Amino acid sequence: MNAGVPDGLRQQVRLDAYTTWKVGGEAQWFAEPAQTAELISLADWSSRQGLPLQLIGAGSNLLISDEGLEGLVLCNRRLQGSRLEAASGSVEAQAGEPLPSLARRVARAGLSGLEWA
């Protein structure tokens, strides 16, 4: 790979595998960070390179052109994890945390607000 390119960054990745519609061209650059610090580092790299940044999740409700996307595409579906504090009613979740399972955990903890998920 090119010097100065962060680990885990790939070029010309087909995006059809990352959408429920199974359509879409290539991402110029693509990564699936598993840690928040990795996402921040990749976003910083994109900014320093003057590249547009696109964030995608699990790919539902997402239609990507067959012409693809320029710049860096970050897929956040590996960013999972959550923290509940029942006493304060606080819920923190990573961007890739599946909402249905988070809503069940919140309900089991006696909290409300995610019933729609």
Short mmCIF file of N, CA and C in Angstrom, two decimals:
data_model
loop_
_atom_site.label_atom_id
_atom_site.label_comp_id
_atom_site.label_asym_id
_atom_site.label_seq_id
_atom_site.Cartn_x
_atom_site.Cartn_y
_atom_site.Cartn_z
N MET A 1 0.84 -1.19 0.00
CA MET A 1 0.00 0.00 0.00
C MET A 1 0.88 1.25 0.00
N ASN A 2 0.30 2.38 -0.23
CA ASN A 2 1.04 3.63 -0.29
C ASN A 2 1.57 4.02 1.09
N ALA A 3 2.73 4.68 1.09
CA ALA A 3 3.29 5.16 2.36
C ALA A 3 2.33 6.20 2.96
N GLY A 4 2.17 6.16 4.25
CA GLY A 4 1.30 7.11 4.93
C GLY A 4 -0.17 6.77 4.92
N VAL A 5 -0.52 5.64 4.31
CA VAL A 5 -1.92 5.21 4.27
C VAL A 5 -2.20 4.38 5.52
N PRO A 6 -3.21 4.73 6.30
CA PRO A 6 -3.50 3.99 7.53
C PRO A 6 -3.81 2.51 7.28
N ASP A 7 -3.48 1.69 8.26
CA ASP A 7 -3.82 0.26 8.20
C ASP A 7 -5.33 0.10 8.07
N GLY A 8 -5.73 -0.93 7.35
CA GLY A 8 -7.14 -1.23 7.21
C GLY A 8 -7.84 -0.46 6.11
N LEU A 9 -7.14 0.46 5.48
CA LEU A 9 -7.72 1.27 4.41
C LEU A 9 -7.53 0.54 3.08
N ARG A 10 -8.62 0.38 2.35
CA ARG A 10 -8.56 -0.32 1.06
C ARG A 10 -9.03 0.61 -0.05
N GLN A 11 -8.53 0.37 -1.26
CA GLN A 11 -8.91 1.17 -2.41
C GLN A 11 -9.87 0.39 -3.32
N GLN A 12 -10.73 1.15 -4.02
CA GLN A 12 -11.62 0.61 -5.04
C GLN A 12 -12.44 -0.58 -4.53
N VAL A 13 -13.15 -0.38 -3.44
CA VAL A 13 -13.98 -1.43 -2.84
C VAL A 13 -15.41 -1.30 -3.35
N ARG A 14 -15.95 -2.39 -3.88
CA ARG A 14 -17.34 -2.41 -4.35
C ARG A 14 -18.26 -2.24 -3.15
N LEU A 15 -19.23 -1.33 -3.29
CA LEU A 15 -20.13 -1.02 -2.19
C LEU A 15 -21.44 -1.80 -2.24
N ASP A 16 -21.68 -2.56 -3.29
CA ASP A 16 -22.93 -3.31 -3.38
C ASP A 16 -23.07 -4.32 -2.24
N ALA A 17 -21.96 -4.81 -1.74
CA ALA A 17 -21.99 -5.76 -0.62
C ALA A 17 -22.35 -5.09 0.71
N TYR A 18 -22.38 -3.77 0.72
CA TYR A 18 -22.62 -3.03 1.96
C TYR A 18 -23.99 -2.34 1.98
N THR A 19 -24.88 -2.71 1.05
CA THR A 19 -26.22 -2.14 1.04
C THR A 19 -27.25 -3.27 0.93
N THR A 20 -28.41 -3.05 1.49
CA THR A 20 -29.46 -4.07 1.39
C THR A 20 -30.03 -4.16 -0.02
N TRP A 21 -29.89 -3.12 -0.82
CA TRP A 21 -30.34 -3.15 -2.22
C TRP A 21 -29.36 -3.90 -3.11
N LYS A 22 -28.14 -4.14 -2.63
CA LYS A 22 -27.08 -4.85 -3.37
C LYS A 22 -26.73 -4.16 -4.68
N VAL A 23 -26.71 -2.83 -4.66
CA VAL A 23 -26.26 -2.05 -5.81
C VAL A 23 -25.27 -1.00 -5.32
N GLY A 24 -24.48 -0.50 -6.23
CA GLY A 24 -23.54 0.57 -5.90
C GLY A 24 -22.17 0.30 -6.48
N GLY A 25 -21.54 1.36 -6.92
CA GLY A 25 -20.20 1.27 -7.49
C GLY A 25 -19.13 1.15 -6.42
N GLU A 26 -17.94 1.61 -6.77
CA GLU A 26 -16.80 1.46 -5.87
C GLU A 26 -16.56 2.71 -5.03
N ALA A 27 -16.02 2.47 -3.85
CA ALA A 27 -15.51 3.56 -3.02
C ALA A 27 -14.05 3.77 -3.40
N GLN A 28 -13.65 5.01 -3.57
CA GLN A 28 -12.25 5.30 -3.85
C GLN A 28 -11.37 4.73 -2.73
N TRP A 29 -11.75 5.01 -1.50
CA TRP A 29 -11.10 4.48 -0.31
C TRP A 29 -12.20 3.96 0.61
N PHE A 30 -11.91 2.90 1.38
CA PHE A 30 -12.93 2.28 2.23
C PHE A 30 -12.28 1.68 3.47
N ALA A 31 -12.98 1.79 4.61
CA ALA A 31 -12.52 1.14 5.84
C ALA A 31 -13.72 0.85 6.73
N GLU A 32 -13.56 -0.16 7.59
CA GLU A 32 -14.56 -0.53 8.60
C GLU A 32 -13.89 -0.49 9.97
N PRO A 33 -13.78 0.69 10.57
CA PRO A 33 -13.13 0.77 11.87
C PRO A 33 -13.91 0.03 12.95
N ALA A 34 -13.18 -0.58 13.88
CA ALA A 34 -13.80 -1.31 14.98
C ALA A 34 -13.70 -0.53 16.30
N GLN A 35 -12.93 0.54 16.30
CA GLN A 35 -12.73 1.35 17.50
C GLN A 35 -12.96 2.82 17.15
N THR A 36 -13.48 3.57 18.10
CA THR A 36 -13.72 4.99 17.88
C THR A 36 -12.44 5.73 17.51
N ALA A 37 -11.34 5.41 18.18
CA ALA A 37 -10.07 6.07 17.89
C ALA A 37 -9.64 5.82 16.45
N GLU A 38 -9.91 4.63 15.94
CA GLU A 38 -9.58 4.31 14.55
C GLU A 38 -10.42 5.16 13.59
N LEU A 39 -11.71 5.30 13.89
CA LEU A 39 -12.59 6.13 13.06
C LEU A 39 -12.08 7.57 13.03
N ILE A 40 -11.71 8.09 14.18
CA ILE A 40 -11.21 9.47 14.27
C ILE A 40 -9.93 9.62 13.46
N SER A 41 -9.03 8.66 13.58
CA SER A 41 -7.77 8.70 12.83
C SER A 41 -8.00 8.67 11.33
N LEU A 42 -8.92 7.82 10.88
CA LEU A 42 -9.23 7.73 9.46
C LEU A 42 -9.89 9.01 8.95
N ALA A 43 -10.79 9.59 9.73
CA ALA A 43 -11.43 10.84 9.34
C ALA A 43 -10.40 11.97 9.25
N ASP A 44 -9.45 11.97 10.18
CA ASP A 44 -8.38 12.96 10.16
C ASP A 44 -7.51 12.79 8.91
N TRP A 45 -7.18 11.54 8.57
CA TRP A 45 -6.40 11.25 7.37
C TRP A 45 -7.13 11.77 6.14
N SER A 46 -8.43 11.50 6.05
CA SER A 46 -9.24 11.96 4.92
C SER A 46 -9.19 13.48 4.80
N SER A 47 -9.31 14.15 5.91
CA SER A 47 -9.27 15.61 5.91
C SER A 47 -7.91 16.13 5.44
N ARG A 48 -6.84 15.54 5.94
CA ARG A 48 -5.49 15.95 5.53
C ARG A 48 -5.26 15.71 4.04
N GLN A 49 -5.89 14.69 3.48
CA GLN A 49 -5.74 14.39 2.05
C GLN A 49 -6.68 15.23 1.18
N GLY A 50 -7.58 15.98 1.81
CA GLY A 50 -8.55 16.78 1.07
C GLY A 50 -9.63 15.94 0.41
N LEU A 51 -9.91 14.78 1.00
CA LEU A 51 -10.90 13.85 0.44
C LEU A 51 -12.25 14.01 1.12
N PRO A 52 -13.33 13.90 0.35
CA PRO A 52 -14.66 13.87 0.97
C PRO A 52 -14.79 12.63 1.86
N LEU A 53 -15.60 12.73 2.89
CA LEU A 53 -15.82 11.63 3.83
C LEU A 53 -17.30 11.27 3.84
N GLN A 54 -17.59 9.99 3.67
CA GLN A 54 -18.96 9.48 3.73
C GLN A 54 -19.02 8.42 4.82
N LEU A 55 -20.06 8.45 5.63
CA LEU A 55 -20.28 7.43 6.65
C LEU A 55 -21.49 6.60 6.27
N ILE A 56 -21.35 5.28 6.35
CA ILE A 56 -22.49 4.39 6.13
C ILE A 56 -22.59 3.43 7.30
N GLY A 57 -23.79 2.92 7.51
CA GLY A 57 -24.03 1.98 8.59
C GLY A 57 -24.27 0.59 8.05
N ALA A 58 -25.40 0.01 8.41
CA ALA A 58 -25.72 -1.36 7.99
C ALA A 58 -26.20 -1.43 6.54
N GLY A 59 -26.44 -0.29 5.92
CA GLY A 59 -26.76 -0.27 4.50
C GLY A 59 -28.22 -0.29 4.13
N SER A 60 -29.11 -0.25 5.12
CA SER A 60 -30.53 -0.18 4.78
C SER A 60 -30.88 1.28 4.50
N ASN A 61 -31.89 1.48 3.66
CA ASN A 61 -32.30 2.83 3.26
C ASN A 61 -31.14 3.61 2.64
N LEU A 62 -30.30 2.90 1.91
CA LEU A 62 -29.12 3.51 1.30
C LEU A 62 -29.01 3.04 -0.14
N LEU A 63 -29.03 3.98 -1.06
CA LEU A 63 -28.91 3.67 -2.48
C LEU A 63 -27.68 4.40 -3.01
N ILE A 64 -26.69 3.65 -3.44
CA ILE A 64 -25.42 4.22 -3.91
C ILE A 64 -25.36 4.10 -5.42
N SER A 65 -24.96 5.17 -6.06
CA SER A 65 -24.84 5.20 -7.52
C SER A 65 -23.86 4.14 -8.01
N ASP A 66 -24.13 3.59 -9.18
CA ASP A 66 -23.20 2.64 -9.80
C ASP A 66 -21.88 3.32 -10.16
N GLU A 67 -21.87 4.66 -10.17
CA GLU A 67 -20.64 5.41 -10.43
C GLU A 67 -19.73 5.42 -9.21
N GLY A 68 -20.24 5.00 -8.06
CA GLY A 68 -19.44 4.92 -6.85
C GLY A 68 -19.33 6.24 -6.11
N LEU A 69 -18.42 6.26 -5.15
CA LEU A 69 -18.23 7.43 -4.31
C LEU A 69 -16.76 7.81 -4.26
N GLU A 70 -16.49 9.10 -4.44
CA GLU A 70 -15.13 9.61 -4.31
C GLU A 70 -14.80 9.79 -2.84
N GLY A 71 -13.53 9.77 -2.53
CA GLY A 71 -13.08 10.01 -1.18
C GLY A 71 -13.10 8.75 -0.33
N LEU A 72 -13.26 8.95 0.97
CA LEU A 72 -13.22 7.86 1.94
C LEU A 72 -14.62 7.52 2.41
N VAL A 73 -14.96 6.24 2.33
CA VAL A 73 -16.22 5.74 2.86
C VAL A 73 -15.90 4.94 4.12
N LEU A 74 -16.47 5.33 5.24
CA LEU A 74 -16.29 4.60 6.49
C LEU A 74 -17.60 3.88 6.82
N CYS A 75 -17.52 2.58 6.99
CA CYS A 75 -18.67 1.78 7.39
C CYS A 75 -18.58 1.57 8.90
N ASN A 76 -19.59 2.04 9.62
CA ASN A 76 -19.51 2.02 11.09
C ASN A 76 -20.17 0.80 11.73
N ARG A 77 -20.55 -0.20 10.95
CA ARG A 77 -21.29 -1.33 11.52
C ARG A 77 -20.48 -2.17 12.52
N ARG A 78 -19.17 -2.07 12.51
CA ARG A 78 -18.35 -2.80 13.49
C ARG A 78 -18.19 -2.03 14.80
N LEU A 79 -18.61 -0.78 14.82
CA LEU A 79 -18.52 0.03 16.04
C LEU A 79 -19.70 -0.28 16.94
N GLN A 80 -19.57 -1.34 17.71
CA GLN A 80 -20.67 -1.79 18.56
C GLN A 80 -20.29 -1.74 20.03
N GLY A 81 -21.31 -1.66 20.84
CA GLY A 81 -21.14 -1.61 22.28
C GLY A 81 -22.06 -0.55 22.85
N SER A 82 -22.45 -0.75 24.08
CA SER A 82 -23.33 0.23 24.72
C SER A 82 -23.11 0.19 26.22
N ARG A 83 -23.57 1.26 26.87
CA ARG A 83 -23.47 1.37 28.32
C ARG A 83 -24.78 1.94 28.83
N LEU A 84 -25.36 1.25 29.80
CA LEU A 84 -26.61 1.70 30.42
C LEU A 84 -26.34 2.06 31.87
N GLU A 85 -26.92 3.16 32.31
CA GLU A 85 -26.90 3.53 33.72
C GLU A 85 -28.34 3.74 34.14
N ALA A 86 -28.94 2.66 34.66
CA ALA A 86 -30.37 2.68 35.00
C ALA A 86 -30.70 3.77 36.02
N ALA A 87 -29.81 4.00 36.98
CA ALA A 87 -30.09 4.99 38.02
C ALA A 87 -30.28 6.39 37.45
N SER A 88 -29.47 6.74 36.47
CA SER A 88 -29.57 8.08 35.88
C SER A 88 -30.42 8.10 34.61
N GLY A 89 -30.75 6.91 34.10
CA GLY A 89 -31.51 6.83 32.85
C GLY A 89 -30.66 7.10 31.62
N SER A 90 -29.34 7.00 31.78
CA SER A 90 -28.42 7.31 30.70
C SER A 90 -28.12 6.07 29.84
N VAL A 91 -28.13 6.27 28.53
CA VAL A 91 -27.78 5.21 27.58
C VAL A 91 -26.80 5.79 26.58
N GLU A 92 -25.66 5.14 26.43
CA GLU A 92 -24.68 5.52 25.41
C GLU A 92 -24.46 4.31 24.52
N ALA A 93 -24.48 4.53 23.21
CA ALA A 93 -24.29 3.43 22.27
C ALA A 93 -23.36 3.86 21.15
N GLN A 94 -22.55 2.92 20.69
CA GLN A 94 -21.70 3.15 19.54
C GLN A 94 -22.57 3.28 18.29
N ALA A 95 -22.04 3.89 17.25
CA ALA A 95 -22.80 4.16 16.02
C ALA A 95 -23.27 2.89 15.33
N GLY A 96 -22.56 1.78 15.47
CA GLY A 96 -22.94 0.55 14.79
C GLY A 96 -23.75 -0.41 15.63
N GLU A 97 -24.11 -0.01 16.83
CA GLU A 97 -24.90 -0.89 17.72
C GLU A 97 -26.28 -1.12 17.12
N PRO A 98 -26.68 -2.38 16.93
CA PRO A 98 -28.01 -2.65 16.37
C PRO A 98 -29.12 -2.13 17.30
N LEU A 99 -30.02 -1.31 16.76
CA LEU A 99 -31.08 -0.71 17.57
C LEU A 99 -32.04 -1.72 18.20
N PRO A 100 -32.45 -2.79 17.51
CA PRO A 100 -33.37 -3.72 18.16
C PRO A 100 -32.80 -4.34 19.44
N SER A 101 -31.54 -4.77 19.39
CA SER A 101 -30.96 -5.37 20.60
C SER A 101 -30.74 -4.33 21.68
N LEU A 102 -30.38 -3.11 21.30
CA LEU A 102 -30.22 -2.03 22.28
C LEU A 102 -31.57 -1.72 22.93
N ALA A 103 -32.63 -1.65 22.14
CA ALA A 103 -33.96 -1.37 22.69
C ALA A 103 -34.39 -2.44 23.68
N ARG A 104 -34.09 -3.71 23.39
CA ARG A 104 -34.43 -4.79 24.33
C ARG A 104 -33.66 -4.65 25.63
N ARG A 105 -32.36 -4.34 25.54
CA ARG A 105 -31.55 -4.16 26.76
C ARG A 105 -32.08 -3.00 27.59
N VAL A 106 -32.43 -1.91 26.92
CA VAL A 106 -32.95 -0.73 27.62
C VAL A 106 -34.27 -1.07 28.32
N ALA A 107 -35.15 -1.78 27.63
CA ALA A 107 -36.45 -2.16 28.23
C ALA A 107 -36.24 -3.09 29.42
N ARG A 108 -35.33 -4.07 29.30
CA ARG A 108 -35.06 -4.99 30.42
C ARG A 108 -34.50 -4.25 31.63
N ALA A 109 -33.81 -3.14 31.38
CA ALA A 109 -33.26 -2.34 32.48
C ALA A 109 -34.31 -1.41 33.08
N GLY A 110 -35.53 -1.44 32.54
CA GLY A 110 -36.60 -0.60 33.07
C GLY A 110 -36.60 0.82 32.55
N LEU A 111 -35.84 1.07 31.50
CA LEU A 111 -35.79 2.41 30.91
C LEU A 111 -36.72 2.47 29.71
N SER A 112 -37.06 3.66 29.29
CA SER A 112 -37.94 3.81 28.13
C SER A 112 -37.36 4.86 27.19
N GLY A 113 -37.95 4.90 25.99
CA GLY A 113 -37.54 5.90 25.02
C GLY A 113 -37.07 5.30 23.70
N LEU A 114 -36.78 4.00 23.70
CA LEU A 114 -36.34 3.35 22.47
C LEU A 114 -37.37 2.35 21.97
N GLU A 115 -38.60 2.49 22.39
CA GLU A 115 -39.63 1.52 22.00
C GLU A 115 -39.83 1.46 20.50
N TRP A 116 -39.58 2.54 19.80
CA TRP A 116 -39.79 2.62 18.36
C TRP A 116 -38.72 1.85 17.59
N ALA A 117 -37.61 1.53 18.22
CA ALA A 117 -36.47 0.91 17.50
C ALA A 117 -36.72 -0.54 17.17
#
